[in-house]
Amino acid sequence: VDEADENYDADDVASSWNICQRVYHYGGTCQDDCLKLDAFRIDEWSQSDIFLLVIMIVFMGAMMLLVFAKRVKAYERAAMWGDEPGAPSPGLPPCAILMLFGIVFTIIVVLAALKFVNETLVFAVVTCVLLFVYMLKLTLFESRKQVFLPARSTRKMNPSLRHELI
């Protein structure tokens, strides 16, 4: 009789078992436990996070404007030299640089809107450091060679320097 009761209880448990209830029950428990383990997941912007992000965006904007100004100057110098042999390549055009900077700012805005606080701050810090290193490269390690080509106004006055007519 004892064995029959055990089989009946096992059949009763099996017939009342509901997968949706089990998933909901264990999923909620797992979610709470997993969130307790993940101490670095923050989805709320604090005042200090916002202040830090604003400071980094202002710094990035200033660095990006300086890089853009350097690119414009490089393209003006390249236009002055024209297609002369041995003329240095000016690199990326200023419009491409602006588009690249726009993409970086868009990524930061999207990450911030999705409330990825730590990811946004890390991306902004890495971008700031890379821009700062690039600006150091542009300003400190720029070659200081003397340019032996005449200025644009001299070229216009002296027809012997024009290669287009030859």
mmCIF file of C-alpha atoms in Angstrom:
data_model
loop_
_atom_site.group_PDB
_atom_site.id
_atom_site.type_symbol
_atom_site.label_atom_id
_atom_site.label_comp_id
_atom_site.label_asym_id
_atom_site.label_seq_id
_atom_site.Cartn_x
_atom_site.Cartn_y
_atom_site.Cartn_z
ATOM 1 C CA VAL A 1 0.000 0.000 0.000
ATOM 2 C CA ASP A 2 2.902 2.324 0.731
ATOM 3 C CA GLU A 3 4.331 1.834 -2.760
ATOM 4 C CA ALA A 4 1.001 2.631 -4.369
ATOM 5 C CA ASP A 5 0.773 5.919 -2.445
ATOM 6 C CA GLU A 6 4.276 6.913 -3.593
ATOM 7 C CA ASN A 7 3.422 6.208 -7.247
ATOM 8 C CA TYR A 8 0.200 8.149 -6.911
ATOM 9 C CA ASP A 9 2.076 11.157 -5.385
ATOM 10 C CA ALA A 10 4.683 11.056 -8.173
ATOM 11 C CA ASP A 11 1.973 10.995 -10.816
ATOM 12 C CA ASP A 12 0.141 13.852 -9.092
ATOM 13 C CA VAL A 13 3.333 15.976 -8.998
ATOM 14 C CA ALA A 14 4.080 15.222 -12.645
ATOM 15 C CA SER A 15 0.576 16.166 -13.723
ATOM 16 C CA SER A 16 0.626 19.483 -11.859
ATOM 17 C CA TRP A 17 4.119 20.454 -13.056
ATOM 18 C CA ASN A 18 4.021 23.609 -15.191
ATOM 19 C CA ILE A 19 7.111 24.726 -17.106
ATOM 20 C CA CYS A 20 5.998 28.358 -17.280
ATOM 21 C CA GLN A 21 5.693 28.564 -13.507
ATOM 22 C CA ARG A 22 9.121 26.954 -13.069
ATOM 23 C CA VAL A 23 10.819 29.306 -15.527
ATOM 24 C CA TYR A 24 9.197 32.332 -13.899
ATOM 25 C CA HIS A 25 10.117 31.174 -10.387
ATOM 26 C CA TYR A 26 13.721 30.184 -11.092
ATOM 27 C CA GLY A 27 14.280 32.983 -13.591
ATOM 28 C CA GLY A 28 13.316 35.653 -11.063
ATOM 29 C CA THR A 29 15.541 34.095 -8.430
ATOM 30 C CA CYS A 30 18.440 33.877 -10.864
ATOM 31 C CA GLN A 31 17.926 37.472 -11.976
ATOM 32 C CA ASP A 32 18.147 38.758 -8.390
ATOM 33 C CA ASP A 33 21.208 36.626 -7.645
ATOM 34 C CA CYS A 34 22.927 37.630 -10.878
ATOM 35 C CA LEU A 35 22.308 41.326 -10.249
ATOM 36 C CA LYS A 36 23.824 40.985 -6.777
ATOM 37 C CA LEU A 37 26.957 39.449 -8.321
ATOM 38 C CA ASP A 38 27.301 42.142 -10.989
ATOM 39 C CA ALA A 39 28.439 45.094 -8.896
ATOM 40 C CA PHE A 40 29.730 47.032 -11.922
ATOM 41 C CA ARG A 41 26.439 47.176 -13.803
ATOM 42 C CA ILE A 42 24.983 50.623 -13.295
ATOM 43 C CA ASP A 43 22.041 51.893 -15.291
ATOM 44 C CA GLU A 44 21.451 55.157 -13.444
ATOM 45 C CA TRP A 45 23.330 58.366 -14.243
ATOM 46 C CA SER A 46 24.541 60.059 -11.068
ATOM 47 C CA GLN A 47 25.466 63.735 -10.876
ATOM 48 C CA SER A 48 29.177 62.927 -10.795
ATOM 49 C CA ASP A 49 28.859 60.677 -13.867
ATOM 50 C CA ILE A 50 27.097 63.421 -15.807
ATOM 51 C CA PHE A 51 29.675 66.011 -14.719
ATOM 52 C CA LEU A 52 32.540 63.727 -15.755
ATOM 53 C CA LEU A 53 30.944 62.988 -19.127
ATOM 54 C CA VAL A 54 30.334 66.692 -19.819
ATOM 55 C CA ILE A 55 33.970 67.538 -18.976
ATOM 56 C CA MET A 56 35.209 64.780 -21.294
ATOM 57 C CA ILE A 57 32.899 65.879 -24.122
ATOM 58 C CA VAL A 58 34.103 69.487 -23.821
ATOM 59 C CA PHE A 59 37.728 68.286 -23.845
ATOM 60 C CA MET A 60 37.061 66.037 -26.858
ATOM 61 C CA GLY A 61 35.335 68.870 -28.683
ATOM 62 C CA ALA A 62 38.313 71.170 -28.142
ATOM 63 C CA MET A 63 40.774 68.492 -29.267
ATOM 64 C CA MET A 64 38.639 67.693 -32.307
ATOM 65 C CA LEU A 65 38.509 71.354 -33.308
ATOM 66 C CA LEU A 66 42.293 71.581 -33.048
ATOM 67 C CA VAL A 67 42.747 68.428 -35.136
ATOM 68 C CA PHE A 68 40.283 69.771 -37.708
ATOM 69 C CA ALA A 69 42.167 73.088 -37.888
ATOM 70 C CA LYS A 70 45.441 71.203 -38.453
ATOM 71 C CA ARG A 71 43.828 69.156 -41.239
ATOM 72 C CA VAL A 72 42.511 72.287 -42.941
ATOM 73 C CA LYS A 73 45.985 73.848 -42.786
ATOM 74 C CA ALA A 74 47.527 70.675 -44.219
ATOM 75 C CA TYR A 75 45.079 70.720 -47.114
ATOM 76 C CA GLU A 76 45.746 74.403 -47.768
ATOM 77 C CA ARG A 77 49.488 73.654 -47.919
ATOM 78 C CA ALA A 78 48.851 70.688 -50.222
ATOM 79 C CA ALA A 79 46.730 72.860 -52.518
ATOM 80 C CA MET A 80 49.545 75.383 -52.611
ATOM 81 C CA TRP A 81 52.062 72.773 -53.755
ATOM 82 C CA GLY A 82 49.693 71.228 -56.244
ATOM 83 C CA ASP A 83 50.750 68.077 -58.058
ATOM 84 C CA GLU A 84 54.475 68.649 -57.795
ATOM 85 C CA PRO A 85 56.593 65.533 -57.482
ATOM 86 C CA GLY A 86 57.680 64.862 -53.935
ATOM 87 C CA ALA A 87 54.844 66.851 -52.386
ATOM 88 C CA PRO A 88 53.654 65.227 -49.159
ATOM 89 C CA SER A 89 50.239 63.622 -49.013
ATOM 90 C CA PRO A 90 47.870 65.684 -46.864
ATOM 91 C CA GLY A 91 46.111 62.622 -45.401
ATOM 92 C CA LEU A 92 42.397 62.420 -44.653
ATOM 93 C CA PRO A 93 40.316 65.303 -45.966
ATOM 94 C CA PRO A 94 38.759 67.631 -43.365
ATOM 95 C CA CYS A 95 35.221 66.451 -44.211
ATOM 96 C CA ALA A 96 36.193 62.853 -43.413
ATOM 97 C CA ILE A 97 37.672 63.996 -40.100
ATOM 98 C CA LEU A 98 34.431 65.820 -39.243
ATOM 99 C CA MET A 99 32.410 62.723 -40.132
ATOM 100 C CA LEU A 100 34.671 60.567 -37.934
ATOM 101 C CA PHE A 101 34.226 62.984 -35.028
ATOM 102 C CA GLY A 102 30.468 62.986 -35.591
ATOM 103 C CA ILE A 103 30.433 59.190 -35.427
ATOM 104 C CA VAL A 104 32.372 59.248 -32.132
ATOM 105 C CA PHE A 105 29.943 61.748 -30.596
ATOM 106 C CA THR A 106 26.981 59.726 -31.901
ATOM 107 C CA ILE A 107 28.338 56.560 -30.275
ATOM 108 C CA ILE A 108 28.693 58.400 -26.964
ATOM 109 C CA VAL A 109 25.143 59.765 -27.169
ATOM 110 C CA VAL A 110 23.698 56.344 -28.062
ATOM 111 C CA LEU A 111 25.561 54.622 -25.216
ATOM 112 C CA ALA A 112 24.392 57.303 -22.794
ATOM 113 C CA ALA A 113 20.784 57.041 -24.003
ATOM 114 C CA LEU A 114 20.862 53.263 -23.516
ATOM 115 C CA LYS A 115 22.021 53.930 -19.940
ATOM 116 C CA PHE A 116 25.309 52.071 -20.339
ATOM 117 C CA VAL A 117 26.961 54.320 -17.772
ATOM 118 C CA ASN A 118 30.308 52.585 -17.318
ATOM 119 C CA GLU A 119 30.633 51.699 -20.991
ATOM 120 C CA THR A 120 29.954 55.304 -22.004
ATOM 121 C CA LEU A 121 32.508 56.648 -19.551
ATOM 122 C CA VAL A 122 35.154 54.120 -20.618
ATOM 123 C CA PHE A 123 34.600 54.889 -24.313
ATOM 124 C CA ALA A 124 34.808 58.632 -23.620
ATOM 125 C CA VAL A 125 38.015 58.256 -21.580
ATOM 126 C CA VAL A 126 39.691 56.105 -24.234
ATOM 127 C CA THR A 127 38.673 58.587 -26.951
ATOM 128 C CA CYS A 128 40.005 61.511 -24.893
ATOM 129 C CA VAL A 129 43.335 59.775 -24.350
ATOM 130 C CA LEU A 130 43.675 58.861 -28.037
ATOM 131 C CA LEU A 131 42.843 62.404 -29.140
ATOM 132 C CA PHE A 132 45.297 63.855 -26.624
ATOM 133 C CA VAL A 133 48.088 61.535 -27.818
ATOM 134 C CA TYR A 134 47.298 62.411 -31.440
ATOM 135 C CA MET A 135 47.411 66.129 -30.639
ATOM 136 C CA LEU A 136 50.783 65.639 -28.930
ATOM 137 C CA LYS A 137 52.006 63.865 -32.045
ATOM 138 C CA LEU A 138 50.765 66.680 -34.258
ATOM 139 C CA THR A 139 52.236 69.481 -32.168
ATOM 140 C CA LEU A 140 55.412 68.106 -30.597
ATOM 141 C CA PHE A 141 56.668 65.634 -33.181
ATOM 142 C CA GLU A 142 55.795 67.584 -36.307
ATOM 143 C CA SER A 143 58.805 67.913 -38.584
ATOM 144 C CA ARG A 144 60.224 71.413 -38.683
ATOM 145 C CA LYS A 145 61.705 71.243 -42.175
ATOM 146 C CA GLN A 146 62.172 74.488 -44.005
ATOM 147 C CA VAL A 147 59.966 74.687 -47.070
ATOM 148 C CA PHE A 148 61.938 75.658 -50.152
ATOM 149 C CA LEU A 149 58.893 76.236 -52.324
ATOM 150 C CA PRO A 150 57.831 79.814 -52.956
ATOM 151 C CA ALA A 151 54.621 81.178 -51.508
ATOM 152 C CA ARG A 152 51.376 81.146 -53.501
ATOM 153 C CA SER A 153 51.578 84.862 -54.367
ATOM 154 C CA THR A 154 55.093 84.404 -55.828
ATOM 155 C CA ARG A 155 53.891 81.568 -58.013
ATOM 156 C CA LYS A 156 51.097 83.637 -59.453
ATOM 157 C CA MET A 157 53.435 86.488 -60.328
ATOM 158 C CA ASN A 158 56.270 84.414 -61.776
ATOM 159 C CA PRO A 159 55.041 82.513 -64.880
ATOM 160 C CA SER A 160 58.248 80.442 -65.083
ATOM 161 C CA LEU A 161 57.204 78.561 -61.951
ATOM 162 C CA ARG A 162 53.898 77.401 -63.432
ATOM 163 C CA HIS A 163 53.951 73.807 -64.579
ATOM 164 C CA GLU A 164 50.491 73.893 -66.109
ATOM 165 C CA LEU A 165 51.671 75.765 -69.183
ATOM 166 C CA ILE A 166 54.484 73.362 -70.000
#
